[in-house]
CSV table of C-alpha atoms in Angstrom, one decimal:
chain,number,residue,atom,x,y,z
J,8,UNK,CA,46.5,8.2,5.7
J,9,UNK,CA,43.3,6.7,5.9
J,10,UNK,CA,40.3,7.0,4.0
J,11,UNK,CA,37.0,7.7,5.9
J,12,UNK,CA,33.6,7.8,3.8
J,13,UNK,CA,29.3,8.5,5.2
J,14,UNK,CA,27.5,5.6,2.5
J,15,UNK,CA,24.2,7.2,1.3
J,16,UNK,CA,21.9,5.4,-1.0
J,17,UNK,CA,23.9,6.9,-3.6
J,18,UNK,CA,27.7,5.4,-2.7
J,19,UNK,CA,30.3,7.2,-0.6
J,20,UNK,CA,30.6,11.1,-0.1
J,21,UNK,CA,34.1,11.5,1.6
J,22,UNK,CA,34.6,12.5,5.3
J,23,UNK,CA,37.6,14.7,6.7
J,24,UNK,CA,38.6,15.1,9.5
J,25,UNK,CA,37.8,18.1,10.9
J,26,UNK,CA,34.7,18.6,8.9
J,27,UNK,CA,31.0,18.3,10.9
J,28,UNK,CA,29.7,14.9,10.6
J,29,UNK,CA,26.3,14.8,9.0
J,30,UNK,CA,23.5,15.0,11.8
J,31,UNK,CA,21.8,12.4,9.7
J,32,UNK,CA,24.2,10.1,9.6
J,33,UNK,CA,25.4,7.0,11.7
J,34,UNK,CA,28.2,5.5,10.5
J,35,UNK,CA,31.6,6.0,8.7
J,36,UNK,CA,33.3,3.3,6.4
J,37,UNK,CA,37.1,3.6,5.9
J,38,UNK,CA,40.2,2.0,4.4
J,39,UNK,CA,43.8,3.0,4.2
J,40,UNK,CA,44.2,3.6,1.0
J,41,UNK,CA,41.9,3.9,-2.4
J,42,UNK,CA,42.9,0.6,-3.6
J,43,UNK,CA,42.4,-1.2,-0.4
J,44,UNK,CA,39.5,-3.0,0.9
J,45,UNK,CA,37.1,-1.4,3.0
J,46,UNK,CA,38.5,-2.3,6.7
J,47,UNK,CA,36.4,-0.3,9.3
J,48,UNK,CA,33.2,0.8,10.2
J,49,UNK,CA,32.7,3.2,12.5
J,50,UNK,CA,29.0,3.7,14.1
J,51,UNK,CA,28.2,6.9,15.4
J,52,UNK,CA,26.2,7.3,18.2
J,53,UNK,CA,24.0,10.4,20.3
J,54,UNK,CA,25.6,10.7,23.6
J,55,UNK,CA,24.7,13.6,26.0
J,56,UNK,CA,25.3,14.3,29.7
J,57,UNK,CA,26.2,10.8,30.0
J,58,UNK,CA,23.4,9.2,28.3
J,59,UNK,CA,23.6,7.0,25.3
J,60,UNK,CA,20.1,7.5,23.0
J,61,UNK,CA,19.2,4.7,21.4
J,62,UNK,CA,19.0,6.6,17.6
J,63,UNK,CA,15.9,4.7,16.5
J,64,UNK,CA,14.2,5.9,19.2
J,65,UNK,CA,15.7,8.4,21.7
J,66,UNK,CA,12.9,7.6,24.4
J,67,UNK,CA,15.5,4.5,24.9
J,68,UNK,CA,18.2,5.3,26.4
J,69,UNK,CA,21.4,3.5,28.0
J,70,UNK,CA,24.3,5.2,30.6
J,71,UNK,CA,27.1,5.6,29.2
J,72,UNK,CA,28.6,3.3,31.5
J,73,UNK,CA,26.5,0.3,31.3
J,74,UNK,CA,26.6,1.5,26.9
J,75,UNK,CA,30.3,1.1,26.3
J,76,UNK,CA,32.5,-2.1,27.8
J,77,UNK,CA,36.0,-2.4,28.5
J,78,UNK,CA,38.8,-5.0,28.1
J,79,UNK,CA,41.2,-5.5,30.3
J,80,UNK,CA,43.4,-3.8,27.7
J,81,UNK,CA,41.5,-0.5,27.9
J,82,UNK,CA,39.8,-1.1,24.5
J,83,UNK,CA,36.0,0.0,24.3
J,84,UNK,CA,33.2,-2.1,23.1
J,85,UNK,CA,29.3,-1.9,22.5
J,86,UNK,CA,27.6,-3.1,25.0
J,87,UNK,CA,26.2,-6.7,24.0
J,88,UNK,CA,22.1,-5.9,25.5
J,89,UNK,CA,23.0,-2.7,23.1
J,90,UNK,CA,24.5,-4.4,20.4
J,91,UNK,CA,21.8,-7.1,20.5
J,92,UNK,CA,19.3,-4.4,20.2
J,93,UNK,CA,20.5,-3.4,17.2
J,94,UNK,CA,20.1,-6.6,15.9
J,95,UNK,CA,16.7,-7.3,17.1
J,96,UNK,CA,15.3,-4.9,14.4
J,97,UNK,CA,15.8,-7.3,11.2
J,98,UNK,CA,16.6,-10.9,12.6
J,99,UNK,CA,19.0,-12.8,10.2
J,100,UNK,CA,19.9,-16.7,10.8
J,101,UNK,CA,23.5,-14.7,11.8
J,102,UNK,CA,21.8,-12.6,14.3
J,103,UNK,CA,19.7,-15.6,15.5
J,104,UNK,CA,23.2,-17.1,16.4
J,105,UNK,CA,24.5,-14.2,17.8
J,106,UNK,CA,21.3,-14.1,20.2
J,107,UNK,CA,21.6,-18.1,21.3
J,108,UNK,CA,25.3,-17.7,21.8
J,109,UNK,CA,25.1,-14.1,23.7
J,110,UNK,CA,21.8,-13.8,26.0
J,111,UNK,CA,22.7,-16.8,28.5
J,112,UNK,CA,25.8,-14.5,29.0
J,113,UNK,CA,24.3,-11.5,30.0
J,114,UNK,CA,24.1,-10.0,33.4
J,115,UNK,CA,20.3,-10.0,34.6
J,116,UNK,CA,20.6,-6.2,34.7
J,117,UNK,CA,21.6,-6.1,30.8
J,118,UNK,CA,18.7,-9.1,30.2
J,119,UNK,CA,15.9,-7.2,31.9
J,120,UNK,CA,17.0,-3.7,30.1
J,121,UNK,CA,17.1,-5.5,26.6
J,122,UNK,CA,13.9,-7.1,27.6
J,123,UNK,CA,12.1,-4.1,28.6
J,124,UNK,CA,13.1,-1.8,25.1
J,125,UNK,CA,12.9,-4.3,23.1
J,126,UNK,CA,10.6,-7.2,24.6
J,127,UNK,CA,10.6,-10.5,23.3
J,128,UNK,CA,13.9,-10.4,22.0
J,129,UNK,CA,15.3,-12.7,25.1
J,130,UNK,CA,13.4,-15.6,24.3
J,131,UNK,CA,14.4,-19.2,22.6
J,132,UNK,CA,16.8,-18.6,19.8
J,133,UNK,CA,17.2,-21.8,18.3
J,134,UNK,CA,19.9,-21.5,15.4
J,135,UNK,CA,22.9,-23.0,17.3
């Protein structure tokens, strides 16, 4: 019964299921019903042969396996050297915070990967 919608500059053009998704388009917002609050995003991603591309630049790439986490539960996550990366393009005070609280807790492989596509981004974050 949910709702899924692609936002374009100009609002919300509904999504169905079944329908292609728009190859110029990364995300989906949805809710589960029309007078509910928006509830989930959903960011879409270019994965081939195993190989997350990194959609603002495809010459950055991730394995899928070191791209997607799991909890003990089974449930899948972004990456946090992925997730971070993402961030690094328009630093808020939030993502400042997220950076300070997250980098000391990466492995060294995910440090040095996030270092090399996006170098810099590691350094002193001082919004704690």
């Amino acid at each position: 019964g949910w709702e899924f919608f692609v936002p374009s500059p100009g609002g919300f053009a509904p999504w169905r299921r079944g329908e292609a998704f728009p190859a110029d388009e990364n995300q989906l917002w949805s809710r589960p019903s029309p007078d509910a609050m928006w509830s989930l995003e959903v960011l879409v991603e270019d994965i081939g042969d195993g190989v997350l591309r990194y959609r603002r630049d495809p010459s950055i790439s991730l394995p899928i396996e070191e791209a997607i986490g799991w909890t003990d539960d089974g449930i899948p996550y972004v990456a946090p050297q992925l997730q971070l990366l993402y961030k690094a393009k328009a630093m808020r005070a939030r993502d400042e915070v997220d950076f300070a609280a997250t980098v000391p807790l990466l492995s060294d492989f995910q440090r040095q990967w996030l270092e090399t596509v996006a170098p810099g981004v590691t350094g002193p974050h001082e919004h704690i």
